[in-house]
Short mmCIF file of C-alpha atoms in Angstrom, two decimals:
data_model
loop_
_atom_site.label_atom_id
_atom_site.label_comp_id
_atom_site.label_asym_id
_atom_site.label_seq_id
_atom_site.Cartn_x
_atom_site.Cartn_y
_atom_site.Cartn_z
CA UNK W 1 -24.21 44.00 0.51
CA UNK W 2 -24.40 43.90 -3.24
CA UNK W 3 -20.91 41.26 -4.00
CA UNK W 4 -23.56 38.81 -2.57
CA UNK W 5 -26.55 39.17 -4.59
CA UNK W 6 -26.39 37.98 -8.08
CA UNK W 7 -28.26 40.36 -10.77
CA UNK W 8 -31.25 38.06 -9.87
CA UNK W 9 -31.17 39.69 -6.44
CA UNK W 10 -30.24 36.02 -5.54
CA UNK W 11 -27.16 35.24 -2.51
CA UNK W 12 -24.48 33.95 -4.17
CA UNK W 13 -22.21 30.89 -2.94
CA UNK W 14 -19.30 31.33 -1.36
CA UNK W 15 -17.04 30.03 -4.70
CA UNK W 16 -18.93 32.44 -6.03
CA UNK W 17 -17.80 35.03 -3.89
CA UNK W 18 -14.14 33.89 -3.61
CA UNK W 19 -14.37 33.94 -7.75
CA UNK W 20 -15.26 37.69 -7.96
CA UNK W 21 -13.31 38.68 -5.47
CA UNK W 22 -10.09 37.09 -7.17
CA UNK W 23 -11.58 38.69 -10.59
CA UNK W 24 -11.84 41.95 -8.20
CA UNK W 25 -7.98 42.05 -6.94
CA UNK W 26 -6.67 40.73 -10.36
CA UNK W 27 -4.61 43.13 -11.93
CA UNK W 28 -3.84 42.13 -15.29
CA UNK W 29 -6.27 40.51 -18.64
CA UNK W 30 -3.92 37.33 -18.22
CA UNK W 31 -4.28 36.76 -14.75
CA UNK W 32 -8.20 37.06 -15.53
CA UNK W 33 -8.58 34.40 -17.69
CA UNK W 34 -6.15 32.24 -15.34
CA UNK W 35 -9.09 32.58 -12.87
CA UNK W 36 -11.65 31.62 -15.27
CA UNK W 37 -9.37 28.77 -16.16
CA UNK W 38 -9.13 27.59 -12.74
CA UNK W 39 -13.45 27.82 -12.17
CA UNK W 40 -13.75 26.13 -15.03
CA UNK W 41 -11.74 23.40 -13.71
CA UNK W 42 -13.63 23.08 -10.44
CA UNK W 43 -17.37 23.06 -11.76
CA UNK W 44 -16.25 20.11 -14.46
CA UNK W 45 -14.43 18.04 -11.03
CA UNK W 46 -16.75 18.65 -8.64
CA UNK W 47 -20.94 17.24 -9.06
CA UNK W 48 -22.54 19.90 -6.96
CA UNK W 49 -21.91 22.87 -6.26
CA UNK W 50 -22.51 21.64 -2.81
CA UNK W 51 -18.87 19.66 -3.42
CA UNK W 52 -17.55 22.68 -4.28
CA UNK W 53 -18.09 24.42 -1.04
CA UNK W 54 -16.15 21.33 0.90
CA UNK W 55 -13.62 21.52 -1.29
CA UNK W 56 -12.82 25.27 -0.61
CA UNK W 57 -13.14 24.85 3.08
CA UNK W 58 -10.88 21.76 3.73
CA UNK W 59 -8.70 23.54 0.89
CA UNK W 60 -8.56 26.43 3.58
CA UNK W 61 -8.34 24.40 6.58
CA UNK W 62 -5.44 22.25 5.09
CA UNK W 63 -3.49 25.70 4.98
CA UNK W 64 -4.89 27.86 7.36
CA UNK W 65 -6.46 25.58 9.91
CA UNK W 66 -10.27 25.44 11.09
CA UNK W 67 -12.51 27.63 9.66
CA UNK W 68 -16.18 27.64 9.89
CA UNK W 69 -18.53 27.14 6.32
CA UNK W 70 -20.98 30.43 7.22
CA UNK W 71 -17.54 32.27 8.15
CA UNK W 72 -15.22 31.13 5.41
CA UNK W 73 -15.96 33.84 2.47
CA UNK W 74 -15.06 36.49 5.07
CA UNK W 75 -11.54 34.98 6.38
CA UNK W 76 -10.86 34.46 2.79
CA UNK W 77 -10.90 37.64 1.85
CA UNK W 78 -9.48 39.42 5.26
CA UNK W 79 -6.64 37.22 5.14
CA UNK W 80 -5.89 37.61 0.91
CA UNK W 81 -6.79 41.30 0.68
CA UNK W 82 -4.13 41.27 3.11
CA UNK W 83 -1.51 39.68 1.46
CA UNK W 84 -2.32 41.19 -1.92
CA UNK W 85 -1.83 44.70 -0.54
CA UNK W 86 1.59 43.60 -0.12
CA UNK W 87 4.35 45.49 -1.65
CA UNK W 88 5.77 44.23 -3.50
CA UNK W 89 3.31 42.09 -4.34
CA UNK W 90 5.15 37.91 -3.88
CA UNK W 91 1.22 35.67 -3.90
CA UNK W 92 -1.20 37.22 -6.65
CA UNK W 93 -4.91 36.66 -6.95
CA UNK W 94 -3.93 34.46 -10.20
CA UNK W 95 -1.33 32.10 -7.86
CA UNK W 96 -4.14 31.21 -5.97
CA UNK W 97 -6.34 30.29 -8.19
CA UNK W 98 -3.64 28.05 -9.57
CA UNK W 99 -2.61 26.91 -5.93
CA UNK W 100 -6.88 26.30 -5.64
CA UNK W 101 -6.86 23.93 -8.78
CA UNK W 102 -4.63 21.87 -8.58
CA UNK W 103 -5.24 21.03 -5.12
CA UNK W 104 -8.99 20.02 -6.58
CA UNK W 105 -6.82 17.07 -8.96
CA UNK W 106 -5.92 16.06 -5.45
CA UNK W 107 -8.96 16.74 -3.51
CA UNK W 108 -11.66 14.52 -6.89
CA UNK W 109 -8.74 11.43 -6.59
CA UNK W 110 -9.19 11.79 -3.05
CA UNK W 111 -13.26 11.69 -2.56
CA UNK W 112 -13.77 8.87 -5.29
CA UNK W 113 -10.65 6.36 -4.23
CA UNK W 114 -8.71 7.43 -7.71
CA UNK W 115 -5.74 7.62 -6.80
CA UNK W 116 -4.35 4.27 -8.73
CA UNK W 117 -2.78 3.14 -5.53
CA UNK W 118 -4.75 0.09 -4.60
CA UNK W 119 -4.26 0.05 -1.27
CA UNK W 120 -5.08 3.35 -0.62
CA UNK W 121 -8.20 3.88 -2.67
CA UNK W 122 -9.47 0.77 -0.27
CA UNK W 123 -8.24 3.10 2.73
CA UNK W 124 -10.23 6.11 1.22
CA UNK W 125 -13.35 4.09 0.43
CA UNK W 126 -13.22 3.14 4.36
CA UNK W 127 -13.22 6.38 4.76
CA UNK W 128 -16.46 7.34 2.70
CA UNK W 129 -17.86 4.36 4.33
CA UNK W 130 -17.67 5.40 7.42
CA UNK W 131 -18.40 9.41 6.66
CA UNK W 132 -15.22 10.15 7.95
CA UNK W 133 -14.95 13.61 5.48
CA UNK W 134 -12.70 15.39 9.04
CA UNK W 135 -9.63 13.70 7.70
CA UNK W 136 -9.89 14.86 3.85
CA UNK W 137 -7.89 18.37 4.71
CA UNK W 138 -4.58 16.32 6.33
CA UNK W 139 -4.93 14.10 3.70
CA UNK W 140 -5.21 16.57 1.33
CA UNK W 141 -2.36 18.44 2.69
CA UNK W 142 -0.62 15.43 3.25
CA UNK W 143 -0.37 14.10 -1.07
CA UNK W 144 0.69 17.50 -1.69
CA UNK W 145 4.30 17.18 -1.23
CA UNK W 146 4.29 13.17 -0.83
CA UNK W 147 3.31 10.46 -2.99
CA UNK W 148 -0.29 8.49 -2.66
CA UNK W 149 2.17 5.30 -1.87
CA UNK W 150 3.71 7.06 0.83
CA UNK W 151 0.46 7.89 3.40
CA UNK W 152 -0.65 4.63 3.36
CA UNK W 153 0.77 4.47 7.29
CA UNK W 154 -0.57 7.94 7.84
CA UNK W 155 -4.99 6.65 6.44
CA UNK W 156 -4.58 3.60 8.44
CA UNK W 157 -3.41 6.00 11.83
CA UNK W 158 -6.33 8.06 11.39
CA UNK W 159 -9.44 5.77 9.97
CA UNK W 160 -8.30 3.95 13.48
CA UNK W 161 -8.22 7.14 14.86
CA UNK W 162 -11.57 8.51 13.51
CA UNK W 163 -13.08 4.59 14.35
CA UNK W 164 -12.01 4.71 17.89
CA UNK W 165 -12.97 8.12 19.30
CA UNK W 166 -15.74 9.16 16.92
CA UNK W 167 -17.87 5.46 16.44
CA UNK W 168 -17.00 3.81 18.90
CA UNK W 169 -15.95 5.96 21.90
CA UNK W 170 -18.70 8.12 20.26
CA UNK W 171 -17.16 11.09 21.63
CA UNK W 172 -16.43 14.86 21.24
CA UNK W 173 -16.34 15.39 17.23
CA UNK W 174 -15.05 18.65 17.41
CA UNK W 175 -11.76 17.84 19.92
CA UNK W 176 -10.90 15.12 16.75
CA UNK W 177 -11.35 18.06 14.48
CA UNK W 178 -8.72 20.50 15.79
CA UNK W 179 -6.39 18.39 15.99
CA UNK W 180 -6.93 16.54 12.19
CA UNK W 181 -7.59 20.02 11.18
CA UNK W 182 -3.93 21.99 13.24
CA UNK W 183 -2.04 18.55 11.95
CA UNK W 184 -2.68 19.26 8.07
CA UNK W 185 -2.02 23.09 8.96
CA UNK W 186 1.57 21.86 10.25
CA UNK W 187 2.07 19.90 7.34
CA UNK W 188 1.44 22.39 4.45
CA UNK W 189 4.26 24.57 6.74
CA UNK W 190 6.32 22.08 6.42
CA UNK W 191 5.78 19.50 9.02
CA UNK W 192 7.34 16.02 8.03
CA UNK W 193 5.41 12.95 6.98
CA UNK W 194 7.03 10.94 10.35
CA UNK W 195 6.35 13.65 12.51
CA UNK W 196 2.19 14.06 11.21
CA UNK W 197 1.80 9.94 12.11
CA UNK W 198 3.44 10.05 15.45
CA UNK W 199 0.96 13.03 16.62
CA UNK W 200 -2.26 11.38 14.71
CA UNK W 201 -1.01 7.66 16.94
CA UNK W 202 -0.20 9.25 19.86
CA UNK W 203 -4.10 10.34 19.73
CA UNK W 204 -5.59 7.45 19.13
CA UNK W 205 -7.88 6.65 22.04
CA UNK W 206 -6.76 2.75 24.02
CA UNK W 207 -10.10 1.06 24.24
CA UNK W 208 -10.88 -1.60 26.33
CA UNK W 209 -12.40 -4.39 24.36
CA UNK W 210 -16.35 -3.94 26.24
CA UNK W 211 -16.35 -0.13 24.13
CA UNK W 212 -16.65 -2.35 21.29
CA UNK W 213 -19.50 -4.56 22.28
CA UNK W 214 -21.19 -1.54 23.89
CA UNK W 215 -21.05 0.44 21.62
CA UNK W 216 -24.34 1.94 19.45
CA UNK W 217 -23.68 2.37 15.99
CA UNK W 218 -26.94 3.51 14.20
CA UNK W 219 -25.54 4.10 10.73
CA UNK W 220 -24.86 0.35 8.82
CA UNK W 221 -22.64 2.06 6.84
CA UNK W 222 -20.46 2.18 10.03
CA UNK W 223 -21.39 -0.89 10.82
CA UNK W 224 -21.16 -2.34 7.88
CA UNK W 225 -17.20 -1.14 7.87
CA UNK W 226 -16.65 -2.57 11.54
CA UNK W 227 -18.16 -5.76 11.54
CA UNK W 228 -15.85 -6.04 7.86
CA UNK W 229 -12.79 -5.53 10.23
CA UNK W 230 -14.17 -8.89 12.77
CA UNK W 231 -14.86 -10.83 9.68
CA UNK W 232 -11.46 -10.54 7.51
CA UNK W 233 -9.29 -11.30 11.23
CA UNK W 234 -11.79 -14.00 11.94
CA UNK W 235 -11.27 -15.00 7.90
CA UNK W 236 -7.80 -14.98 8.54
CA UNK W 237 -6.77 -17.08 11.84
CA UNK W 238 -7.68 -19.57 10.22
CA UNK W 239 -6.96 -19.51 6.48
CA UNK W 240 -10.78 -19.27 5.22
CA UNK W 241 -10.77 -17.32 1.61
CA UNK W 242 -12.29 -14.23 1.99
CA UNK W 243 -15.75 -13.94 1.66
CA UNK W 244 -17.25 -11.14 -1.37
CA UNK W 245 -18.76 -8.91 0.71
CA UNK W 246 -19.03 -5.29 -1.90
CA UNK W 247 -22.78 -4.25 -2.48
CA UNK W 248 -26.50 -5.84 -1.61
CA UNK W 249 -27.39 -8.00 -1.68
CA UNK W 250 -24.55 -10.39 -1.31
CA UNK W 251 -23.58 -9.31 2.94
CA UNK W 252 -25.49 -7.29 4.70
CA UNK W 253 -26.08 -6.41 8.47
CA UNK W 254 -28.41 -8.00 10.64
CA UNK W 255 -29.35 -8.34 14.37
CA UNK W 256 -29.10 -10.98 16.39
CA UNK W 257 -31.85 -10.70 18.94
CA UNK W 258 -33.86 -8.37 15.79
CA UNK W 259 -36.02 -4.86 15.47
CA UNK W 260 -39.08 -6.25 15.54
CA UNK W 261 -39.44 -9.72 17.82
CA UNK W 262 -42.05 -11.81 18.71
CA UNK W 263 -44.06 -9.83 22.06
CA UNK W 264 -43.62 -12.23 24.54
CA UNK W 265 -39.22 -12.08 23.25
CA UNK W 266 -39.05 -8.23 22.88
CA UNK W 267 -37.00 -7.06 26.15
CA UNK W 268 -37.31 -4.19 27.69
CA UNK W 269 -33.94 -2.81 26.92
CA UNK W 270 -34.80 -3.12 23.98
CA UNK W 271 -33.88 -0.13 22.54
CA UNK W 272 -30.63 -0.55 23.45
CA UNK W 273 -29.90 -3.35 22.17
CA UNK W 274 -31.08 -3.87 18.55
CA UNK W 275 -27.94 -1.87 17.41
CA UNK W 276 -25.05 -2.22 19.99
CA UNK W 277 -21.96 -3.77 17.50
CA UNK W 278 -22.04 -7.18 20.12
CA UNK W 279 -25.93 -7.80 18.53
CA UNK W 280 -24.86 -7.24 15.22
CA UNK W 281 -24.20 -9.44 12.30
CA UNK W 282 -22.56 -10.14 8.61
CA UNK W 283 -25.75 -11.93 6.67
CA UNK W 284 -25.00 -13.43 2.39
CA UNK W 285 -28.00 -13.38 0.26
CA UNK W 286 -31.34 -12.11 0.07
CA UNK W 287 -32.77 -10.34 3.49
CA UNK W 288 -36.49 -13.09 3.93
CA UNK W 289 -38.81 -12.35 6.97
CA UNK W 290 -37.54 -14.74 8.86
CA UNK W 291 -34.92 -12.50 9.90
CA UNK W 292 -37.05 -10.63 11.81
CA UNK W 293 -39.05 -13.06 13.70
CA UNK W 294 -37.99 -15.61 17.05
CA UNK W 295 -34.10 -16.46 17.67
CA UNK W 296 -34.81 -20.38 16.82
CA UNK W 297 -35.45 -20.37 13.06
CA UNK W 298 -33.45 -17.24 12.83
CA UNK W 299 -29.77 -20.22 13.87
CA UNK W 300 -30.44 -22.50 10.43
CA UNK W 301 -30.02 -18.89 8.68
CA UNK W 302 -26.33 -18.07 11.13
CA UNK W 303 -25.67 -21.52 10.55
CA UNK W 304 -25.95 -21.77 7.24
CA UNK W 305 -24.54 -18.21 6.12
CA UNK W 306 -20.85 -17.90 4.82
CA UNK W 307 -19.83 -15.05 6.93
CA UNK W 308 -18.12 -16.49 9.96
CA UNK W 309 -20.19 -13.64 12.03
CA UNK W 310 -22.94 -15.57 11.72
CA UNK W 311 -21.73 -19.13 12.26
CA UNK W 312 -21.05 -18.41 15.24
CA UNK W 313 -24.18 -17.59 16.75
CA UNK W 314 -25.62 -20.96 16.43
CA UNK W 315 -23.73 -21.59 20.13
CA UNK W 316 -25.92 -18.63 21.83
CA UNK W 317 -28.33 -19.45 24.01
CA UNK W 318 -32.50 -18.75 23.24
CA UNK W 319 -33.39 -15.29 23.69
CA UNK W 320 -34.98 -14.72 27.01
CA UNK W 321 -36.17 -12.30 30.06
CA UNK W 322 -32.92 -11.92 30.61
CA UNK W 323 -30.46 -9.99 28.49
CA UNK W 324 -29.28 -12.79 25.66
CA UNK W 325 -25.47 -13.19 25.30
CA UNK W 326 -24.69 -11.55 22.33
CA UNK W 327 -21.57 -9.97 20.35
CA UNK W 328 -18.55 -10.34 18.67
CA UNK W 329 -15.82 -13.01 19.36
CA UNK W 330 -13.79 -11.49 22.45
CA UNK W 331 -10.68 -12.54 21.14
CA UNK W 332 -11.84 -10.47 17.56
CA UNK W 333 -12.67 -8.08 19.32
CA UNK W 334 -9.26 -7.22 21.65
CA UNK W 335 -7.37 -7.77 19.04
CA UNK W 336 -5.39 -4.55 18.30
CA UNK W 337 -3.97 -5.46 14.99
CA UNK W 338 -7.85 -4.39 13.71
CA UNK W 339 -7.91 -1.94 15.37
CA UNK W 340 -4.58 -0.17 16.24
CA UNK W 341 -2.40 -1.75 13.26
CA UNK W 342 0.78 1.13 13.77
CA UNK W 343 1.11 1.91 17.80
#
């Protein structure tokens, strides 16, 4: 029990417990110094203690498969004790600390989108905007034996899998995590990049167009991500210059059928429709109060917008008592080049 509290009676974090365990198992002073050096790197590279905890779990998952946060320390202690106590000793506490340090450097590059490979960093930014943290163990495992530039196909497949399974399909996220974590473990065990890539592609559900139209997207960051992909596809089709989408207040997510309509325009299915992907659009410029009221003045705003999605809204009929005609262009939603680039 006493190993779980510090001198002031406070609970130790998982990172503290793992460090203390490694120090306990180290056999020489040089090994203790190696562990301390590794922990200094961890503390310097991560802004918050919670990030170290997440890294420790993802590092372990990448090598050994799924483990829950609450049992992470006991699992690490059990597995490593058996490994360290083998005779003759082949894997030491110092070696484990060195592995942690090396992996942490890559992990920081992954979560901060700073690998130096432009396309890969752009895809990592998409992972971040989707809050798709479950993908990090696989990317961490893959980056140990492969250059970042060789992982573009894998990260695109992972993004398609996450979007279709979790964001659009709203399927059980634990099933996706089980698949991704097992693939990470196999990668660490020596599986090849092409083999893992094929497996990820085989997991991507073949969503129907209506799944996208009717998907309810509560998180603004996820809605923005999806709309930006559709916007880019629309512009690519007609050879229009790229719209600057980065950061507010340039472009923001808004509703065709508004969040706060006038009482006579409010639909019985209000809650069902407001966050549907088919009801969302991108607008550039400042948000104005006119965007929260009746549809007629909103059409003028949509028509003037630089967003291709918004400009197509002026053709929609006025809101009435029936379900409005809403939705991004069907051809764009059904274009698998956006959502499934590797199938």
